[in-house]
Coordinates of N, CA, C and O in Angstrom, one line a residue:
M1 N 112.0 -51.4 136.2 CA 110.5 -51.9 136.8 C 110.4 -51.2 138.1 O 111.6 -51.5 139.0
L2 N 109.7 -50.6 138.8 CA 109.6 -50.1 140.3 C 108.5 -51.2 141.0 O 107.5 -51.1 140.6
I3 N 108.9 -51.6 142.1 CA 108.0 -52.4 143.0 C 108.0 -52.1 144.4 O 109.3 -51.8 144.7
S4 N 107.0 -51.4 145.0 CA 107.0 -51.2 146.1 C 106.6 -52.2 147.2 O 105.5 -52.7 147.2
T5 N 107.5 -52.5 148.3 CA 106.9 -53.1 149.2 C 107.3 -52.6 150.4 O 108.3 -51.7 151.1
A6 N 106.4 -52.8 151.5 CA 106.4 -52.1 152.7 C 106.4 -50.8 152.5 O 105.8 -49.9 151.6
S7 N 107.2 -49.9 153.1 CA 107.4 -48.3 153.1 C 108.7 -47.9 152.2 O 109.2 -47.1 151.9
R8 N 109.5 -49.2 152.0 CA 110.8 -49.2 151.2 C 110.6 -49.2 150.0 O 110.3 -50.6 149.6
P9 N 111.1 -48.2 149.0 CA 110.9 -48.9 147.5 C 111.9 -49.8 147.1 O 113.0 -49.7 147.6
V10 N 111.7 -50.6 146.1 CA 112.5 -51.4 145.4 C 112.4 -51.3 144.1 O 111.6 -51.1 143.4
T11 N 114.0 -51.0 143.3 CA 113.9 -50.9 142.1 C 114.9 -52.2 141.4 O 116.1 -52.4 142.1
D12 N 114.4 -52.7 140.4 CA 115.1 -53.7 140.0 C 115.2 -53.8 138.4 O 114.3 -53.1 137.7
V13 N 116.1 -54.4 138.0 CA 116.6 -54.6 136.6 C 117.3 -55.8 136.2 O 118.0 -56.3 136.8
D14 N 116.9 -56.4 134.8 CA 117.6 -57.3 134.4 C 118.6 -57.1 133.8 O 118.7 -56.2 133.1
V15 N 120.2 -57.7 134.0 CA 121.3 -57.5 133.6 C 122.0 -58.7 133.2 O 121.9 -59.7 133.8
T16 N 122.9 -58.5 131.9 CA 123.6 -59.7 131.9 C 124.9 -59.8 132.7 O 125.8 -58.8 132.8
A17 N 125.1 -61.0 133.5 CA 126.3 -61.0 134.4 C 127.5 -61.5 133.5 O 127.6 -61.7 132.5
P18 N 128.7 -61.4 134.2 CA 129.8 -61.9 133.5 C 129.9 -63.1 133.1 O 130.5 -63.5 132.0
D19 N 129.2 -64.4 133.7 CA 128.9 -65.6 133.1 C 127.8 -65.5 132.0 O 127.5 -66.7 131.6
H20 N 127.3 -64.1 131.5 CA 126.6 -64.5 130.5 C 124.9 -64.6 130.5 O 124.2 -65.2 129.7
R21 N 124.9 -64.9 132.0 CA 123.4 -65.5 132.2 C 122.6 -64.0 132.6 O 123.2 -63.1 133.0
R22 N 121.4 -64.1 132.6 CA 120.7 -62.9 133.0 C 120.2 -63.0 134.3 O 120.1 -64.2 134.8
K23 N 120.7 -62.0 135.0 CA 120.2 -61.8 136.7 C 119.7 -60.7 137.0 O 119.7 -59.8 135.9
T24 N 118.7 -60.8 137.9 CA 118.0 -59.4 138.2 C 118.9 -58.7 139.2 O 119.4 -59.5 140.4
V25 N 119.1 -57.5 139.2 CA 119.9 -56.7 140.4 C 118.7 -55.9 140.7 O 118.1 -55.2 140.3
R26 N 118.6 -55.7 142.2 CA 117.9 -55.1 143.0 C 118.6 -54.3 143.8 O 119.6 -54.4 144.3
R27 N 118.1 -52.9 143.7 CA 118.4 -51.9 144.9 C 117.4 -51.5 145.8 O 116.0 -51.3 145.2
S28 N 117.5 -51.8 147.0 CA 116.5 -51.3 147.9 C 117.2 -50.9 149.4 O 118.1 -50.6 149.3
G29 N 116.0 -50.5 150.1 CA 116.6 -50.2 151.6 C 116.8 -48.6 151.5 O 117.3 -48.2 152.6
S30 N 116.6 -48.0 150.7 CA 116.7 -46.2 150.5 C 115.4 -45.9 151.2 O 114.4 -46.2 151.3
A31 N 115.4 -44.7 151.6 CA 114.5 -43.9 152.2 C 113.4 -43.5 151.3 O 112.2 -43.1 151.5
S32 N 113.9 -43.2 150.0 CA 113.0 -42.7 149.0 C 113.2 -43.6 147.9 O 114.2 -44.1 147.3
Q33 N 112.2 -43.3 146.8 CA 112.2 -44.0 145.6 C 113.4 -43.3 144.8 O 114.2 -44.0 144.1
D34 N 113.5 -42.1 144.7 CA 114.5 -41.3 143.9 C 116.2 -42.0 144.6 O 116.7 -41.9 143.5
S35 N 116.2 -42.2 145.7 CA 117.7 -42.5 145.9 C 117.7 -43.8 145.7 O 119.1 -44.4 145.4
T36 N 116.7 -44.7 145.8 CA 116.9 -46.0 145.2 C 117.2 -46.2 143.9 O 118.0 -47.0 143.2
E37 N 116.4 -45.4 143.1 CA 116.6 -45.5 141.6 C 118.2 -44.8 141.2 O 118.6 -45.1 140.4
R38 N 118.6 -43.6 142.0 CA 120.1 -43.3 141.7 C 120.9 -44.3 141.8 O 121.9 -44.6 141.2
A39 N 120.9 -45.1 143.0 CA 121.6 -46.3 143.2 C 121.6 -47.2 142.1 O 122.4 -47.7 141.7
L40 N 120.4 -47.5 141.5 CA 120.3 -48.6 140.3 C 121.2 -47.8 139.0 O 122.0 -48.2 138.3
R41 N 120.8 -46.6 138.9 CA 121.2 -45.7 138.1 C 123.0 -45.8 137.9 O 123.5 -46.2 136.7
R42 N 123.3 -45.6 139.0 CA 125.0 -45.6 139.3 C 125.6 -47.1 138.7 O 126.5 -47.3 138.2
F43 N 124.8 -48.1 139.3 CA 125.3 -49.7 138.7 C 125.2 -49.6 137.2 O 125.9 -50.1 136.7
I44 N 124.1 -49.3 136.7 CA 124.0 -49.2 135.3 C 124.9 -48.3 134.5 O 125.6 -49.1 133.4
E45 N 125.2 -47.1 134.9 CA 126.2 -46.3 134.5 C 127.7 -47.3 134.6 O 128.7 -46.9 133.7
G46 N 127.8 -47.8 135.6 CA 129.2 -48.4 135.7 C 129.5 -49.6 134.7 O 130.5 -49.7 134.3
G47 N 128.5 -50.1 134.3 CA 128.5 -51.0 133.1 C 128.8 -50.3 131.8 O 129.6 -50.9 131.2
A48 N 128.3 -49.1 131.9 CA 128.6 -48.3 130.3 C 130.1 -48.1 130.5 O 130.6 -48.0 129.4
D49 N 130.7 -47.9 131.6 CA 132.1 -47.6 131.8 C 133.0 -48.8 131.9 O 134.1 -48.7 132.2
G50 N 132.5 -50.0 131.6 CA 133.3 -51.2 131.5 C 133.4 -52.0 132.5 O 134.0 -52.9 132.9
F51 N 132.5 -51.4 133.8 CA 132.6 -52.1 135.2 C 131.3 -52.9 135.0 O 130.2 -52.5 135.2
S52 N 131.3 -54.3 135.1 CA 130.2 -55.2 135.0 C 130.4 -56.3 136.0 O 131.1 -57.3 135.6
A53 N 130.1 -55.9 137.4 CA 130.2 -56.8 138.4 C 128.9 -57.7 138.7 O 127.8 -57.2 138.6
D54 N 129.2 -59.0 138.8 CA 128.1 -59.7 139.5 C 127.8 -59.2 140.9 O 128.5 -59.1 141.6
P55 N 126.3 -59.1 141.1 CA 126.1 -58.4 142.5 C 126.7 -59.4 143.6 O 126.7 -58.8 144.9
N56 N 126.5 -60.4 143.4 CA 127.1 -61.6 144.3 C 128.5 -61.7 144.1 O 129.2 -62.4 145.2
Q57 N 129.4 -61.0 143.7 CA 130.7 -61.1 143.2 C 131.6 -60.3 144.8 O 131.0 -59.5 145.3
T58 N 132.3 -61.2 145.3 CA 133.1 -60.9 146.3 C 134.3 -59.7 146.0 O 134.7 -59.7 144.9
V59 N 134.8 -59.0 147.0 CA 135.8 -57.9 146.7 C 136.7 -58.8 146.1 O 137.8 -58.5 145.3
A60 N 137.2 -60.1 146.7 CA 138.6 -60.9 146.5 C 138.4 -61.3 145.0 O 139.4 -61.1 144.4
A61 N 137.2 -61.6 144.5 CA 137.0 -62.1 143.1 C 137.1 -60.9 142.4 O 137.9 -61.1 141.2
C62 N 136.8 -59.7 142.7 CA 136.9 -58.6 141.9 C 138.4 -58.2 141.7 O 138.9 -58.0 140.6
L63 N 139.4 -58.1 142.8 CA 140.6 -57.8 142.8 C 141.2 -58.8 141.8 O 142.2 -58.4 141.3
D64 N 140.8 -60.2 142.1 CA 141.5 -61.1 141.3 C 141.2 -60.8 139.7 O 142.1 -60.6 138.8
A65 N 140.1 -60.4 139.4 CA 139.7 -60.3 138.1 C 140.4 -59.0 137.4 O 140.8 -58.8 136.3
R66 N 140.5 -57.9 138.4 CA 141.0 -56.6 138.1 C 142.8 -56.9 137.8 O 143.3 -56.3 137.2
L67 N 143.2 -57.7 138.7 CA 144.5 -57.8 138.7 C 145.1 -58.5 137.7 O 146.2 -58.3 136.9
T68 N 144.7 -59.6 136.9 CA 145.1 -60.4 136.1 C 145.5 -59.8 134.6 O 146.5 -59.9 134.3
P69 N 144.8 -58.8 134.5 CA 144.9 -58.4 133.0 C 146.1 -57.2 133.0 O 146.9 -57.2 132.5
K70 N 146.6 -56.8 134.5 CA 147.7 -56.0 134.7 C 148.7 -56.6 134.5 O 149.6 -55.9 134.2
S71 N 149.0 -58.0 134.6 CA 150.3 -58.5 134.5 C 150.8 -58.6 133.0 O 152.0 -58.7 132.6
L72 N 150.0 -58.3 132.1 CA 150.4 -58.0 130.7 C 151.1 -56.6 130.5 O 151.9 -56.7 129.5
V73 N 150.8 -55.9 131.2 CA 151.6 -54.1 130.8 C 152.5 -53.8 132.1 O 153.2 -52.8 132.0
L74 N 152.4 -54.6 133.2 CA 153.3 -54.2 134.5 C 154.5 -55.0 134.7 O 154.6 -56.1 134.1
K75 N 155.7 -54.5 135.1 CA 156.8 -55.1 135.1 C 156.6 -56.3 136.3 O 155.7 -56.2 137.2
P76 N 157.4 -57.5 136.2 CA 157.2 -58.5 137.2 C 157.3 -58.1 138.6 O 156.4 -58.6 139.4
T77 N 158.2 -57.2 138.8 CA 158.3 -56.8 140.4 C 157.3 -56.0 140.9 O 156.6 -56.4 141.8
T78 N 156.6 -55.1 140.1 CA 155.4 -54.4 140.4 C 154.2 -55.3 140.6 O 153.4 -55.2 141.6
M79 N 154.2 -56.3 139.7 CA 153.0 -57.4 139.7 C 153.0 -58.0 141.1 O 152.1 -58.3 141.7
A80 N 154.1 -58.4 141.5 CA 154.6 -59.4 142.4 C 154.1 -58.4 143.9 O 153.4 -58.9 144.8
R81 N 154.3 -57.3 143.9 CA 154.2 -56.2 145.1 C 152.7 -56.1 145.1 O 152.1 -56.1 146.3
Y82 N 151.9 -55.8 143.9 CA 150.4 -55.6 143.9 C 149.8 -56.8 144.4 O 148.8 -57.0 145.2
R83 N 150.4 -58.3 143.8 CA 149.8 -59.4 144.3 C 149.8 -59.7 145.6 O 149.0 -60.1 146.6
E84 N 150.9 -59.4 146.3 CA 151.4 -59.3 147.7 C 150.5 -58.7 148.8 O 149.8 -59.1 149.6
Y85 N 150.2 -57.3 148.1 CA 149.3 -56.4 148.8 C 147.9 -56.8 148.9 O 147.1 -57.0 149.8
V86 N 147.6 -57.3 147.5 CA 146.3 -57.8 147.6 C 146.0 -59.0 148.5 O 144.9 -59.3 149.2
R87 N 146.8 -59.9 148.4 CA 147.0 -61.2 149.3 C 146.9 -61.1 150.5 O 146.2 -61.4 151.4
N88 N 147.7 -60.3 151.3 CA 148.1 -60.1 152.4 C 147.2 -58.8 153.1 O 147.4 -59.0 154.4
D89 N 146.7 -58.0 152.5 CA 146.1 -56.8 153.1 C 144.7 -56.8 152.7 O 143.9 -56.7 153.7
L90 N 144.4 -56.7 151.4 CA 142.9 -56.4 151.2 C 142.0 -57.6 151.1 O 141.0 -57.6 151.6
V91 N 142.7 -58.7 150.8 CA 141.6 -60.0 150.7 C 141.5 -60.2 152.3 O 140.3 -60.4 152.7
P92 N 142.1 -60.2 152.9 CA 141.9 -60.6 154.5 C 141.0 -59.5 155.1 O 140.2 -59.9 155.8
A93 N 141.0 -58.2 154.6 CA 140.3 -57.2 155.1 C 138.7 -57.3 154.6 O 137.9 -56.7 155.0
F94 N 138.8 -57.3 153.3 CA 137.7 -57.3 152.4 C 137.0 -58.3 151.5 O 136.0 -58.4 151.1
G95 N 137.8 -59.6 151.6 CA 137.5 -60.5 150.8 C 136.5 -61.1 150.4 O 135.7 -61.5 149.6
T96 N 135.7 -61.4 151.8 CA 134.4 -62.1 151.6 C 133.2 -61.4 151.5 O 132.1 -61.7 151.2
L97 N 133.4 -59.9 151.5 CA 132.3 -58.7 151.4 C 131.9 -58.7 150.1 O 132.6 -58.8 148.9
K98 N 130.7 -58.6 149.9 CA 130.1 -58.4 148.5 C 130.5 -57.2 147.9 O 130.5 -56.3 148.8
L99 N 131.1 -57.1 146.8 CA 131.5 -55.9 146.1 C 130.6 -54.6 146.3 O 130.6 -53.7 146.7
D100 N 129.2 -55.0 145.9 CA 128.2 -53.8 145.9 C 128.0 -53.4 147.4 O 127.2 -52.6 147.8
R101 N 128.4 -54.1 148.6 CA 128.2 -53.8 149.9 C 129.5 -52.9 150.4 O 129.3 -52.5 151.3
L102 N 130.5 -52.9 149.8 CA 132.0 -52.5 149.8 C 131.4 -50.6 150.3 O 130.8 -50.1 149.4
A103 N 131.8 -50.3 151.2 CA 131.4 -48.7 151.5 C 132.3 -48.0 152.1 O 133.4 -48.6 152.3
H104 N 132.5 -46.7 152.1 CA 133.5 -45.9 152.4 C 133.8 -46.2 153.8 O 135.2 -46.2 154.3
R105 N 132.9 -46.6 154.8 CA 133.2 -46.7 156.1 C 134.2 -48.0 156.3 O 135.1 -48.2 157.1
H106 N 134.2 -49.0 155.5 CA 134.9 -50.2 155.2 C 136.4 -49.8 155.1 O 137.4 -50.3 155.6
I107 N 136.6 -49.0 153.8 CA 137.8 -48.6 153.4 C 138.4 -47.6 154.5 O 139.6 -47.7 154.7
S108 N 137.7 -46.5 155.1 CA 138.2 -45.6 156.1 C 138.6 -46.5 157.4 O 139.9 -46.5 157.9
A109 N 137.9 -47.6 157.8 CA 138.4 -48.3 158.9 C 139.7 -49.2 158.7 O 140.8 -49.4 159.3
F110 N 139.7 -49.6 157.2 CA 141.0 -50.4 156.9 C 142.1 -49.5 156.8 O 143.2 -49.8 157.5
V111 N 142.1 -48.2 156.4 CA 143.2 -47.3 156.4 C 143.7 -46.9 157.9 O 144.7 -47.1 158.2
T112 N 142.6 -46.7 158.3 CA 143.0 -46.3 159.9 C 143.7 -47.5 160.7 O 144.8 -47.3 161.4
S113 N 143.2 -48.7 160.4 CA 143.8 -49.8 161.3 C 145.4 -49.9 160.5 O 146.2 -50.3 161.4
R114 N 145.5 -49.8 159.5 CA 146.8 -49.9 158.6 C 147.8 -48.7 159.3 O 149.0 -48.9 159.8
L115 N 147.3 -47.5 159.5 CA 148.0 -46.5 160.0 C 148.4 -46.6 161.6 O 149.6 -46.6 161.9
T116 N 147.5 -47.3 162.2 CA 147.7 -47.6 163.5 C 148.4 -48.6 163.9 O 149.4 -48.8 164.7
A117 N 148.8 -49.6 162.7 CA 149.6 -50.6 162.9 C 151.0 -50.6 162.6 O 151.9 -51.4 162.4
G118 N 151.2 -49.2 162.3 CA 152.6 -48.7 161.6 C 152.4 -48.7 160.4 O 153.9 -48.5 160.0
R119 N 151.7 -48.9 159.4 CA 151.9 -49.2 158.0 C 151.8 -47.6 157.7 O 150.7 -46.9 157.4
G120 N 152.9 -46.9 157.5 CA 152.7 -45.4 157.1 C 152.3 -45.4 155.8 O 152.0 -46.2 154.9
R121 N 152.1 -43.9 155.6 CA 151.8 -43.6 154.4 C 153.0 -43.9 153.2 O 154.1 -43.7 153.7
T122 N 152.7 -43.9 152.0 CA 153.9 -44.2 151.1 C 154.5 -43.0 150.8 O 154.1 -41.6 151.0
T123 N 155.8 -43.1 150.7 CA 156.8 -42.2 150.4 C 156.9 -41.9 148.9 O 156.8 -42.6 148.2
P124 N 157.2 -40.4 148.4 CA 157.3 -40.1 147.3 C 158.6 -40.9 146.5 O 159.7 -41.1 147.2
T125 N 158.6 -41.3 145.4 CA 159.8 -41.7 144.5 C 160.5 -40.6 144.0 O 160.1 -39.5 144.4
G126 N 161.9 -40.9 143.6 CA 162.4 -39.8 143.2 C 161.9 -38.8 142.1 O 162.1 -37.6 142.3
A127 N 161.0 -39.5 141.4 CA 160.5 -38.6 140.3 C 159.5 -37.4 140.9 O 159.2 -36.4 140.6
Q128 N 158.7 -38.1 142.0 CA 157.7 -37.3 142.7 C 158.4 -36.2 143.4 O 157.9 -35.1 143.6
R129 N 159.5 -36.7 144.1 CA 160.4 -35.8 144.9 C 161.1 -34.6 144.0 O 160.9 -33.5 144.6
A130 N 161.6 -34.6 142.7 CA 162.1 -33.6 142.0 C 161.1 -32.7 141.8 O 161.6 -31.4 141.2
Q131 N 159.7 -32.9 141.6 CA 158.9 -31.8 141.2 C 158.9 -30.8 142.0 O 158.7 -30.7 143.1

């Protein structure tokens, strides 16, 4: 359904959220109807790929939800490092941000701040060096 308010188009659709309740997802603020509909289409396509985030979900909640299943397939030491990185770096930087508001500028600023603070690029492992 397309609803025009003022001069900015708004597109909305009802979706089933992770808690199995129906919620309305709206995409607005774009300069044109086409760009608003593209944003909504990206959201819907993400659901088709198995990504079904509640639009009100925070980055911290998403990271936790994505990390938990990994504990079944990763080594305990790898999981410990992942959890440490999420807890000490990612959650303080992005945790309270709504997931669908996370943008390139946030990630770019985070990477820049980490590099400025002396956190260098990762070094290749033995297998990667051998290639």
